[in-house]
Amino acid sequence: MGELASLDPEAQKILAKYDQKRAATLPLLHLAQDKVGCVTPEVEAWVSKWTDVPVVRVREVVLFYSMYRQRPAGRHHIRFCTTTSCVLMGSEKVLGYLKKKLQIENGAVSADGKVSLEEAECLCACEMAPMMQVDGKYYGDLTEKKVDEILEKLK
Amino acid sequence: MTEPILSRNFNVPNAWKLSVAGPRGAYETARKVLLAMKPEEIVQTVTASNLRGLGGAGFPTGKKWQFLPKDNPKPVYLVVNADEGEPGTFKDRYILERDPHQLIEGIVLSAFAIRSHKAYIYIRGEYVEPYQNLKAALDEAYAENFLGKNIFGSGWDLDLVVHRGAGAYICGEETALLNSLEGGKGFPRLKPPFPAIVGLFGCPTIINNVETLACVPHILKNGAEWFANLGSPGNGGTHLFSVSGHVKKPGVYELPMGTPLRQMIYTHAGGIRNDRALKAVIPGGISAKILTAGEIDVKMDYDGLKAAGTMLGSAGVMVMDETTCMVKMLLVAAKFFAHESCGQCSPCREGTGWAYKVVQRIYSGEGDLRDLDTLLKVARNMEGRTICVFADAAAWPIQSYITKFRKEFENYILNHKKAGAVHG
Ligand SMILES: Cc1cc2nc3c(=O)[nH]c(=O)nc-3n(C[C@H](O)[C@H](O)[C@H](O)COP(=O)(O)O)c2cc1C
Ligand code: SF4
Ligand code: FES
């Protein structure tokens, strides 16, 4: 809980922006997840405390949205687009290569904890298909060689 | 080609900063209008411009604004839909990332027009870089008093909050967005009541797309007639078309409404990669019915595409060349809809799940010719019986891919079956 308590001043600022407390649910979950690494029961209780939303309700919200994680991601998180334009431009081959290289499937973290992989629906950067996000940053026109270079630079 | 309007700053380095956007005219119109015009006059001008919502439905913007109740004691909210998620669409990302001051100016003007003192921008959670630029622009706008109290000395206040989504396509639907903004699951609401009457926190609310609001400063600067004349009759202005897939130059193209699709693909986007033959085009995001290569002599506006049996939707144009396997493309679409259904209505939840399973079966070589009619039946049962139009949108790719490429689906099933039989 100590970790979360350090976020209290920020939580107060967020709450001040909204007309109703419960509207702060999503931003508070983002804030806490960024700090803790995932949404733990403690995070849910902390959000519940600030928003006056019952914990079960907070939990429903957590489960509804794909960006909230129950388990920690890798040090770097990849979202790999698997929708129409990316498939047209050869995403399947590059994704297959990436999985083999990292030896992981969708939703998993690499053995060294460095990278986690999430297959995503259109990330709305189809002009650079096939594309992925690493820690939110866009990488497009992917090839196997480009994937090698990107992964190499990750610490 | 006409002068770029919405995209005029897209290739100007650092135009997301006020130090660059300011000297290029940002907020000049807002300053003039807030001191000189009445809210009703703005609503009238926007109505006369024929601006239609650019988030997919094409509803006339001025008309929507006029739905707000008169003499209402509650606060009025302006909510900006920046939850861009329709596959094949990336235009709002360009505005958010490259020219956020254009959007903020549009918000200031539109909020003033509808007498709102509080606006929210709901931005897609995965849009990390666009969010950073938007947030920086917002802070600058507050620092310069383009937002906040007594804006431009007009005596009028506006607060603007940026709210990040958390990964759910359905939150782009306006009432799901409201539920999400209120802190709940992104479940669409039954309409009526429409948000203009009962919206955010139970108060009258106008929801507009990013691009729609970005048009407003230009309309007020140059006049309603100027804007209306840019497009085709009843379809005012230019539009940001997102073009992707098998074209030589994918990207965002700002073109007048009504530009022929053929010209868009072959002139603006450079034609098909490796000069291959065209096979099919999705003209308005993954939900729009597909057009075959023989059907591309259509005008790209609401009315033109409706006449062609499809829709402009989000204006996300996805181009497929002759090497494309339609069975695979239907699999990708069916997966998308099965993943993104919010699950509230059983025809949608079960229909999208079932359709995905049947297409998977066909794709893996275990299909049967009868599966095609099964799919069409599943699709028919999803249409028109749900809380929101997501289920209809999920039915359209199934219907249009199978009807227009039936022979290919049949051959796929027969050929892959044979291969399966050899292996026992
Ligand atoms: C399933 C679904 C998804 C939608 N996604 C978006 C979206 O990502 N962005 C958007 O602006 N509108 C989206 N819309 C349309 C909105 O419901 C709404 O019509 C729009 O935001 C209104 O703004 P406009 O009149 O300025 O277009 C979606 C609609 C549906 C049914
Ligand atoms: S149609 Fe589908 S997405 Fe829309 S409310 Fe019903 S279940 Fe949810
Ligand atoms: S389909 Fe991959 S980013 Fe749109």
XYZ file of C-alpha atoms and ligand atoms in Angstrom:
622
model
C 0.000 0.000 0.000
C 2.988 2.323 0.570
C 3.629 2.486 -3.134
C 0.042 3.528 -3.724
C 0.012 6.065 -0.930
C 2.748 7.930 -2.781
C 0.218 8.428 -5.570
C -2.353 10.090 -3.337
C -1.440 13.689 -4.241
C -1.703 12.841 -7.949
C -5.018 11.073 -7.319
C -6.376 14.186 -5.697
C -5.441 16.259 -8.728
C -7.176 13.806 -11.038
C -10.354 13.791 -8.974
C -10.503 17.575 -9.043
C -10.872 17.502 -12.823
C -14.057 15.458 -12.889
C -17.643 16.379 -12.118
C -18.202 13.055 -10.395
C -15.752 10.909 -8.449
C -16.474 7.661 -10.254
C -15.453 9.244 -13.553
C -11.892 9.125 -12.218
C -11.929 5.310 -12.247
C -10.105 4.846 -15.551
C -7.416 7.483 -14.998
C -6.739 6.221 -11.466
C -6.386 2.661 -12.751
C -3.946 3.880 -15.410
C -1.968 5.789 -12.812
C -1.746 2.886 -10.377
C -0.991 0.304 -13.050
C 1.869 2.419 -14.381
C 3.333 2.496 -10.874
C 2.676 -1.066 -9.712
C 2.992 -2.845 -13.059
C -0.461 -4.386 -13.045
C -3.839 -4.101 -11.357
C -3.588 -5.979 -8.064
C -6.371 -6.322 -5.482
C -4.628 -3.512 -3.575
C -4.915 -1.272 -6.619
C -8.605 -2.071 -6.908
C -9.138 -1.227 -3.238
C -7.196 2.019 -3.616
C -9.269 3.083 -6.634
C -12.442 2.104 -4.795
C -11.416 4.254 -1.857
C -10.909 7.350 -3.994
C -13.958 6.947 -6.209
C -16.485 5.535 -3.726
C -17.169 2.822 -6.296
C -17.526 -0.667 -4.718
C -14.520 -2.938 -5.317
C -16.599 -5.442 -7.305
C -17.554 -2.660 -9.706
C -13.945 -1.547 -10.083
C -13.071 -5.144 -10.810
C -15.704 -5.379 -13.565
C -14.197 -2.326 -15.177
C -10.698 -3.786 -14.957
C -11.870 -6.954 -16.702
C -13.740 -5.082 -19.428
C -10.767 -3.148 -20.818
C -7.847 -4.798 -22.577
C -5.214 -2.367 -21.318
C -5.570 -3.295 -17.645
C -3.406 -6.261 -16.732
C -3.827 -8.795 -13.966
C -0.192 -9.845 -14.184
C 2.898 -7.713 -14.792
C 4.018 -7.218 -18.374
C 7.617 -7.543 -19.488
C 9.981 -4.609 -19.091
C 8.889 -3.756 -22.614
C 5.402 -4.394 -23.897
C 4.668 -5.079 -27.550
C 1.261 -4.627 -29.132
C 1.325 -6.257 -32.530
C -1.458 -5.365 -34.947
C -3.268 -8.337 -36.499
C -6.046 -6.563 -38.407
C -6.887 -6.103 -42.094
C -4.303 -3.699 -43.534
C -1.476 -5.222 -41.524
C -2.443 -8.727 -42.677
C -2.599 -7.454 -46.268
C 0.945 -6.168 -45.874
C 2.375 -9.392 -44.437
C 2.021 -9.057 -40.656
C 1.530 -12.783 -40.114
C 4.994 -13.688 -41.296
C 6.666 -11.001 -39.177
C 4.583 -11.908 -36.117
C 5.506 -15.578 -36.554
C 9.160 -14.578 -36.684
C 8.846 -12.407 -33.572
C 7.180 -15.195 -31.604
C 9.841 -17.674 -32.593
C 12.621 -15.288 -31.744
C 11.181 -14.465 -28.317
C 9.870 -17.989 -27.845
C 6.526 -16.736 -26.620
C 2.895 -16.853 -27.630
C 0.249 -14.139 -27.476
C -0.225 -12.864 -23.915
C 3.082 -14.191 -22.554
C 6.280 -12.669 -21.189
C 9.692 -13.808 -22.456
C 11.691 -16.037 -20.085
C 14.132 -13.235 -19.241
C 11.210 -10.938 -18.368
C 12.322 -8.436 -20.976
C 9.453 -8.480 -23.473
C 5.742 -9.273 -23.366
C 3.571 -9.715 -26.433
C -0.035 -8.833 -27.070
C -1.789 -9.380 -30.377
C -3.888 -6.274 -30.919
C -6.679 -5.141 -33.191
C -6.030 -2.217 -35.550
C -3.878 0.382 -33.794
C -4.921 2.924 -36.397
C -1.538 3.344 -37.988
C -2.399 1.296 -41.076
C -0.385 3.586 -43.351
C 2.761 1.986 -41.870
C 1.472 -1.606 -41.995
C 2.624 -4.045 -40.861
C 3.147 -2.293 -37.562
C 3.527 -2.721 -33.815
C 3.826 -0.560 -30.731
C 6.664 -1.014 -28.270
C 5.895 0.766 -24.998
C 3.365 2.858 -26.899
C 5.803 3.956 -29.615
C 4.976 3.146 -33.235
C 7.190 1.006 -35.421
C 5.985 0.488 -38.969
C 6.880 -1.099 -42.304
C 8.115 -4.045 -40.269
C 10.338 -6.762 -41.690
C 12.153 -9.552 -39.891
C 15.351 -7.528 -40.098
C 13.661 -4.447 -38.652
C 12.260 -6.506 -35.770
C 15.802 -7.727 -35.020
C 17.074 -4.152 -34.903
C 14.237 -2.926 -32.690
C 14.591 -5.772 -30.182
C 18.345 -5.347 -30.060
C 18.011 -1.746 -28.899
C 15.729 -2.661 -25.988
C 17.438 -2.811 -22.617
C -6.426 19.833 -56.207
C -7.723 22.263 -53.611
C -5.511 23.832 -50.961
C -5.148 21.661 -47.875
C -7.285 22.915 -45.008
C -7.363 20.405 -42.184
C -3.986 18.969 -43.143
C -2.189 22.251 -43.775
C 0.116 21.744 -40.788
C 0.605 17.978 -41.029
C 4.020 18.241 -42.640
C 5.188 21.332 -40.793
C 7.728 20.217 -38.176
C 6.605 20.754 -34.564
C 3.258 22.269 -35.558
C 1.864 20.720 -32.368
C 3.724 23.444 -30.480
C 2.137 26.836 -30.083
C 5.406 28.513 -31.078
C 4.887 27.025 -34.556
C 1.090 26.846 -34.785
C 0.552 30.372 -33.382
C 2.361 32.260 -36.173
C 0.492 30.026 -38.635
C -2.818 31.399 -37.423
C -3.913 29.150 -34.547
C -6.631 30.724 -32.351
C -6.979 33.844 -34.539
C -10.495 32.855 -35.528
C -11.486 31.918 -31.988
C -10.291 35.290 -30.685
C -12.327 37.181 -33.282
C -15.442 35.050 -33.041
C -15.692 34.956 -29.253
C -15.609 38.731 -29.118
C -17.884 39.362 -32.084
C -20.392 36.560 -32.604
C -23.316 35.206 -30.643
C -23.561 31.470 -30.000
C -26.701 31.173 -32.160
C -24.887 32.795 -35.070
C -22.175 30.139 -34.898
C -24.753 27.370 -34.864
C -26.426 28.915 -37.896
C -23.166 29.223 -39.797
C -22.188 25.616 -39.068
C -25.648 24.458 -40.122
C -25.450 26.390 -43.383
C -22.005 24.945 -44.142
C -23.461 21.438 -44.558
C -20.785 20.069 -42.231
C -21.623 16.447 -41.500
C -20.150 14.454 -38.638
C -16.911 12.792 -39.686
C -16.936 10.043 -37.049
C -18.819 7.636 -39.280
C -22.513 8.376 -39.184
C -22.460 11.600 -41.215
C -25.086 13.363 -39.159
C -25.407 17.123 -39.909
C -23.469 18.865 -37.138
C -25.522 22.052 -36.887
C -28.710 20.056 -36.689
C -27.293 17.941 -33.871
C -26.367 21.067 -31.918
C -29.926 22.344 -32.284
C -31.265 19.254 -30.508
C -30.029 20.667 -27.189
C -32.961 21.649 -24.997
C -33.669 25.375 -24.759
C -33.803 26.966 -21.310
C -32.191 24.026 -19.635
C -30.949 24.551 -16.076
C -28.300 21.800 -16.156
C -24.744 22.118 -17.388
C -24.151 21.256 -21.050
C -21.159 19.114 -21.950
C -19.136 18.894 -25.129
C -17.492 15.490 -25.543
C -14.870 14.965 -28.207
C -14.679 11.507 -29.680
C -10.956 10.780 -30.128
C -11.352 7.049 -29.599
C -10.382 6.288 -33.184
C -10.464 2.516 -33.561
C -12.219 1.655 -36.789
C -9.793 -0.603 -38.676
C -8.415 1.209 -41.686
C -8.796 4.694 -40.174
C -5.989 6.873 -38.841
C -6.942 10.463 -39.698
C -7.791 11.624 -36.165
C -4.365 10.442 -35.043
C -2.806 12.904 -37.495
C -4.803 15.803 -36.074
C -4.114 14.828 -32.446
C -0.429 14.257 -32.982
C 0.468 16.882 -35.570
C -1.991 19.743 -35.126
C -3.747 19.517 -31.748
C -4.190 23.306 -31.511
C -6.487 23.128 -34.529
C -8.670 20.730 -32.548
C -8.546 22.780 -29.347
C -9.554 25.918 -31.284
C -12.476 23.967 -32.748
C -13.458 22.868 -29.255
C -13.320 26.412 -27.897
C -15.577 27.656 -30.707
C -17.993 24.724 -30.578
C -18.319 24.780 -26.786
C -19.045 28.510 -26.975
C -21.686 27.841 -29.640
C -23.519 25.276 -27.524
C -22.972 27.238 -24.272
C -20.861 24.577 -22.634
C -18.303 25.393 -19.948
C -16.849 21.928 -19.701
C -15.506 19.721 -22.446
C -13.901 16.302 -22.351
C -11.693 14.708 -24.972
C -11.947 10.922 -24.834
C -8.738 9.683 -26.449
C -7.994 6.078 -27.263
C -5.784 4.541 -24.553
C -3.308 3.078 -27.025
C -2.648 6.536 -28.492
C 0.354 7.295 -26.298
C 2.302 9.663 -28.548
C -0.809 11.524 -29.762
C -1.841 11.926 -26.106
C 1.498 13.436 -25.169
C 1.299 16.050 -27.915
C -2.344 16.801 -27.182
C -1.641 17.185 -23.472
C 1.291 19.510 -24.139
C -0.910 21.605 -26.438
C -3.638 21.738 -23.805
C -1.187 22.989 -21.180
C 0.033 25.686 -23.568
C -3.518 26.735 -24.365
C -4.276 27.101 -20.646
C -1.066 29.056 -20.074
C -2.075 31.524 -22.810
C -5.653 31.739 -21.507
C -7.089 30.218 -24.686
C -8.737 27.872 -22.180
C -9.809 28.541 -18.597
C -11.437 31.683 -17.265
C -12.549 34.695 -19.274
C -11.095 33.467 -22.558
C -9.800 36.303 -24.776
C -11.485 38.692 -22.357
C -14.867 37.541 -23.621
C -16.133 36.818 -20.133
C -16.684 33.216 -21.052
C -15.047 30.206 -19.296
C -14.184 26.752 -20.588
C -12.478 23.833 -18.894
C -11.092 21.038 -21.053
C -10.109 17.617 -19.688
C -8.325 14.884 -21.617
C -9.540 11.426 -20.638
C -7.684 8.300 -21.761
C -9.606 5.170 -22.758
C -8.344 1.740 -21.824
C -8.625 -0.513 -24.854
C -12.145 -1.311 -26.099
C -13.235 -0.556 -29.663
C -16.881 -0.260 -28.650
C -16.138 2.876 -26.611
C -16.049 4.736 -29.937
C -19.822 4.357 -30.014
C -21.029 7.562 -28.440
C -23.141 6.209 -25.582
C -20.587 3.505 -24.707
C -18.096 6.344 -24.621
C -20.264 8.223 -22.115
C -20.506 5.178 -19.863
C -16.759 4.728 -20.090
C -16.135 8.401 -19.341
C -18.371 8.058 -16.283
C -16.068 5.296 -15.058
C -18.030 2.208 -16.082
C -17.836 -0.573 -18.619
C -18.192 0.573 -22.216
C -21.738 -0.617 -22.751
C -23.779 1.266 -25.375
C -27.040 2.722 -24.061
C -30.470 2.372 -25.551
C -31.532 5.412 -27.569
C -33.692 7.438 -27.070
C -33.032 9.356 -24.966
C -30.313 10.830 -27.170
C -27.237 12.322 -25.515
C -28.294 15.835 -26.507
C -31.105 15.409 -23.972
C -29.651 12.922 -21.460
C -25.906 12.491 -21.884
C -22.880 12.721 -19.625
C -23.830 12.599 -15.922
C -27.463 12.822 -17.047
C -26.931 16.256 -18.597
C -27.410 17.493 -22.176
C -24.293 16.493 -24.128
C -22.988 16.978 -27.649
C -20.568 14.345 -28.903
C -18.514 15.122 -31.973
C -15.606 13.532 -33.730
C -12.122 15.120 -33.709
C -12.146 15.934 -37.420
C -15.674 17.385 -37.259
C -14.610 19.908 -34.620
C -11.352 20.672 -36.410
C -13.462 21.907 -39.369
C -15.254 24.522 -37.277
C -12.524 27.230 -37.140
C -12.138 27.057 -40.931
C -15.877 27.390 -41.472
C -16.064 30.439 -39.217
C -13.000 31.969 -40.806
C -14.026 31.533 -44.442
C -17.794 31.296 -44.262
C -20.461 28.654 -44.596
C -20.802 29.039 -48.333
C -17.102 28.580 -48.953
C -17.155 25.316 -47.018
C -20.330 23.996 -48.608
C -18.888 24.676 -52.065
C -15.763 22.625 -51.366
C -17.660 19.353 -51.371
C -20.501 17.837 -53.309
C -24.160 18.854 -52.880
C -25.268 18.174 -49.304
C -21.785 16.888 -48.373
C -19.840 19.971 -47.343
C -16.095 20.377 -47.197
C -13.029 18.251 -47.653
C -12.429 15.029 -45.782
C -9.350 13.266 -44.516
C -9.298 9.907 -46.268
C -7.088 7.216 -44.731
C -5.762 5.021 -47.534
C -3.918 1.795 -46.760
C -3.286 -1.736 -47.999
C -1.860 -2.564 -51.404
C -1.284 0.958 -52.739
C 2.062 2.505 -53.588
C 1.579 5.529 -51.324
C -0.570 4.782 -48.285
C -1.402 7.778 -46.089
C -3.903 10.469 -45.155
C -5.275 12.411 -48.137
C -7.350 15.525 -47.738
C -9.684 15.633 -50.718
C -13.046 17.203 -51.495
C -16.059 15.120 -50.614
C -17.197 13.313 -53.715
C -13.720 12.585 -55.119
C -14.028 9.446 -57.289
C -12.625 6.337 -55.610
C -10.720 5.370 -58.755
C -8.912 8.703 -58.743
C -8.131 8.348 -55.058
C -6.478 4.978 -55.567
C -4.726 5.502 -58.894
C -3.849 9.196 -58.839
C -3.467 10.198 -55.215
C -2.282 6.936 -53.671
C -0.101 6.101 -56.673
C -1.925 2.974 -57.868
C -1.497 -0.645 -56.866
C 1.887 -1.882 -55.621
C 3.965 -3.647 -58.288
C 1.268 -2.518 -60.758
C -0.780 -5.564 -59.979
C -4.499 -5.769 -60.691
C -6.999 -4.467 -58.152
C -9.294 -7.011 -56.543
C -11.414 -5.235 -53.966
C -11.697 -2.084 -51.839
C -13.244 -1.458 -48.436
C -14.263 2.205 -48.691
C -15.162 3.207 -45.131
C -13.480 1.159 -42.421
C -13.842 -2.548 -41.746
C -17.607 -2.244 -41.177
C -18.341 -0.947 -44.694
C -19.441 -3.394 -47.368
C -16.647 -4.296 -49.764
C -16.527 -3.099 -53.382
C -15.112 -5.227 -56.206
C -12.603 -3.853 -58.729
C -15.499 -3.266 -61.115
C -17.334 -1.061 -58.611
C -14.826 1.705 -57.962
C -16.347 4.371 -60.183
C -18.157 5.863 -57.231
C -18.064 9.261 -55.590
C -16.556 9.171 -52.123
C -19.226 10.920 -50.091
C -22.157 9.852 -47.936
C -24.691 9.820 -50.745
C -22.441 8.329 -53.439
C -21.401 5.334 -51.374
C -24.895 4.784 -50.072
C -26.081 4.567 -53.662
C -23.368 1.941 -54.256
C -24.793 -0.169 -51.414
C -22.027 0.593 -48.935
C -21.032 3.596 -46.787
C -18.424 6.286 -46.300
C -18.241 5.370 -42.611
C -14.923 6.565 -41.222
C -13.437 7.042 -44.723
C -10.835 4.358 -44.092
C -10.037 3.011 -47.549
C -8.390 -0.422 -47.573
C -7.152 -1.621 -50.930
C -6.658 -5.285 -51.866
C -4.810 -6.494 -54.949
C -5.274 -9.698 -56.938
C -3.099 -11.764 -54.573
C -5.555 -11.293 -51.670
C -7.358 -14.331 -50.243
C -10.904 -13.285 -49.402
C -11.393 -16.209 -47.029
C -8.467 -14.980 -44.963
C -9.738 -11.402 -45.024
C -13.145 -12.527 -43.799
C -11.420 -14.483 -41.038
C -9.604 -11.329 -39.931
C -12.839 -9.310 -39.947
C -14.788 -12.015 -38.104
C -12.073 -12.211 -35.443
C -12.215 -8.455 -34.979
C -15.971 -8.405 -34.409
C -15.935 -11.464 -32.149
C -13.217 -9.827 -30.016
C -14.823 -6.425 -29.808
C -18.511 -7.207 -29.181
C -19.360 -5.784 -25.763
C -21.518 -8.830 -25.090
C -24.670 -7.052 -23.930
C -27.021 -8.372 -26.646
C -27.175 -12.074 -27.367
C -27.636 -11.828 -31.172
C -24.386 -9.868 -31.300
C -22.370 -11.796 -28.715
C -23.383 -15.194 -30.038
C -23.605 -14.247 -33.696
C -20.090 -12.788 -33.870
C -18.685 -15.756 -31.943
C -20.408 -18.282 -34.135
C -19.486 -16.531 -37.381
C -15.830 -16.468 -36.316
C -15.913 -20.219 -35.577
C -17.476 -21.090 -38.924
C -14.998 -18.951 -40.873
C -12.137 -20.499 -38.892
C -13.425 -23.920 -39.892
C -13.542 -22.956 -43.545
C -10.099 -21.363 -43.408
C -8.545 -24.437 -41.838
C -9.852 -26.627 -44.670
C -12.660 -28.281 -42.757
C -15.442 -26.244 -44.285
C -18.466 -27.396 -46.167
C -20.305 -25.606 -48.968
C -23.353 -25.355 -46.709
C -21.307 -23.246 -44.276
C -21.642 -20.284 -46.619
C -25.401 -20.187 -46.307
C -25.081 -20.771 -42.574
C -22.885 -17.669 -42.367
C -25.365 -15.602 -44.352
C -28.109 -16.748 -42.027
C -26.098 -15.911 -38.918
C -25.435 -12.482 -40.409
C -29.102 -11.897 -41.169
C -30.027 -12.716 -37.581
C -27.580 -10.117 -36.267
C -29.045 -7.214 -38.197
C -31.391 -4.675 -36.671
C -32.068 -6.405 -33.365
C -29.517 -4.979 -30.982
C -28.795 -1.977 -28.784
C -26.196 -0.487 -31.100
C -25.294 -0.882 -34.771
C -22.105 -2.826 -34.048
C -23.958 -6.074 -34.770
C -25.179 -4.770 -38.125
C -21.652 -3.658 -38.915
C -20.407 -7.161 -38.076
C -22.922 -8.654 -40.491
C -21.956 -6.501 -43.476
C -18.474 -7.931 -44.195
C -19.866 -11.460 -43.966
C -22.656 -10.676 -46.416
C -20.645 -8.628 -48.860
C -17.497 -10.816 -48.981
C -19.465 -14.016 -49.484
C -21.991 -12.611 -51.941
C -19.459 -10.807 -54.083
C -16.757 -13.515 -53.988
C -18.918 -16.614 -53.685
C -17.018 -18.580 -56.355
C -13.726 -18.003 -54.548
C -15.191 -19.167 -51.232
C -16.634 -22.287 -52.900
C -13.375 -23.115 -54.652
C -11.459 -22.609 -51.418
C -13.740 -25.011 -49.586
C -13.606 -27.659 -52.332
C -9.859 -27.436 -52.948
C -8.892 -27.522 -49.291
C -11.276 -30.355 -48.624
C -9.615 -32.458 -51.301
C -6.237 -31.857 -49.766
C -7.653 -32.900 -46.412
C -9.089 -36.130 -47.841
C -5.700 -37.197 -49.240
C -4.217 -36.957 -45.764
C -7.067 -39.065 -44.428
C -19.359 0.540 -33.067
C -19.160 2.008 -33.276
C -17.888 2.551 -33.190
C -17.676 3.904 -33.369
N -16.400 4.403 -33.273
C -16.197 5.739 -33.437
C -14.896 6.293 -33.302
O -13.912 5.585 -33.057
N -14.743 7.632 -33.458
C -15.809 8.458 -33.738
O -15.628 9.663 -33.844
N -17.048 7.955 -33.871
C -17.270 6.622 -33.720
N -18.542 6.137 -33.836
C -19.645 7.096 -34.096
C -20.135 7.733 -32.813
O -21.114 6.897 -32.227
C -20.772 9.101 -33.062
O -21.683 8.995 -34.091
C -19.788 10.189 -33.424
O -18.773 10.285 -32.487
C -20.503 11.499 -33.516
O -19.641 12.515 -33.946
P -19.814 13.228 -35.367
O -21.272 13.573 -35.526
O -18.948 14.418 -35.276
O -19.357 12.252 -36.389
C -18.769 4.754 -33.665
C -20.041 4.208 -33.767
C -20.247 2.852 -33.583
C -21.640 2.300 -33.696
S -24.854 -4.747 -30.593
Fe -23.059 -5.809 -29.807
S -21.620 -4.175 -29.320
Fe -23.661 -3.172 -29.544
S -24.503 -3.160 -27.459
Fe -25.189 -5.065 -28.397
S -23.612 -6.594 -27.793
Fe -22.745 -4.568 -27.447
S -4.690 -2.734 -39.542
Fe -2.813 -2.653 -38.470
S -2.719 -0.610 -37.806
Fe -4.660 -0.714 -38.803
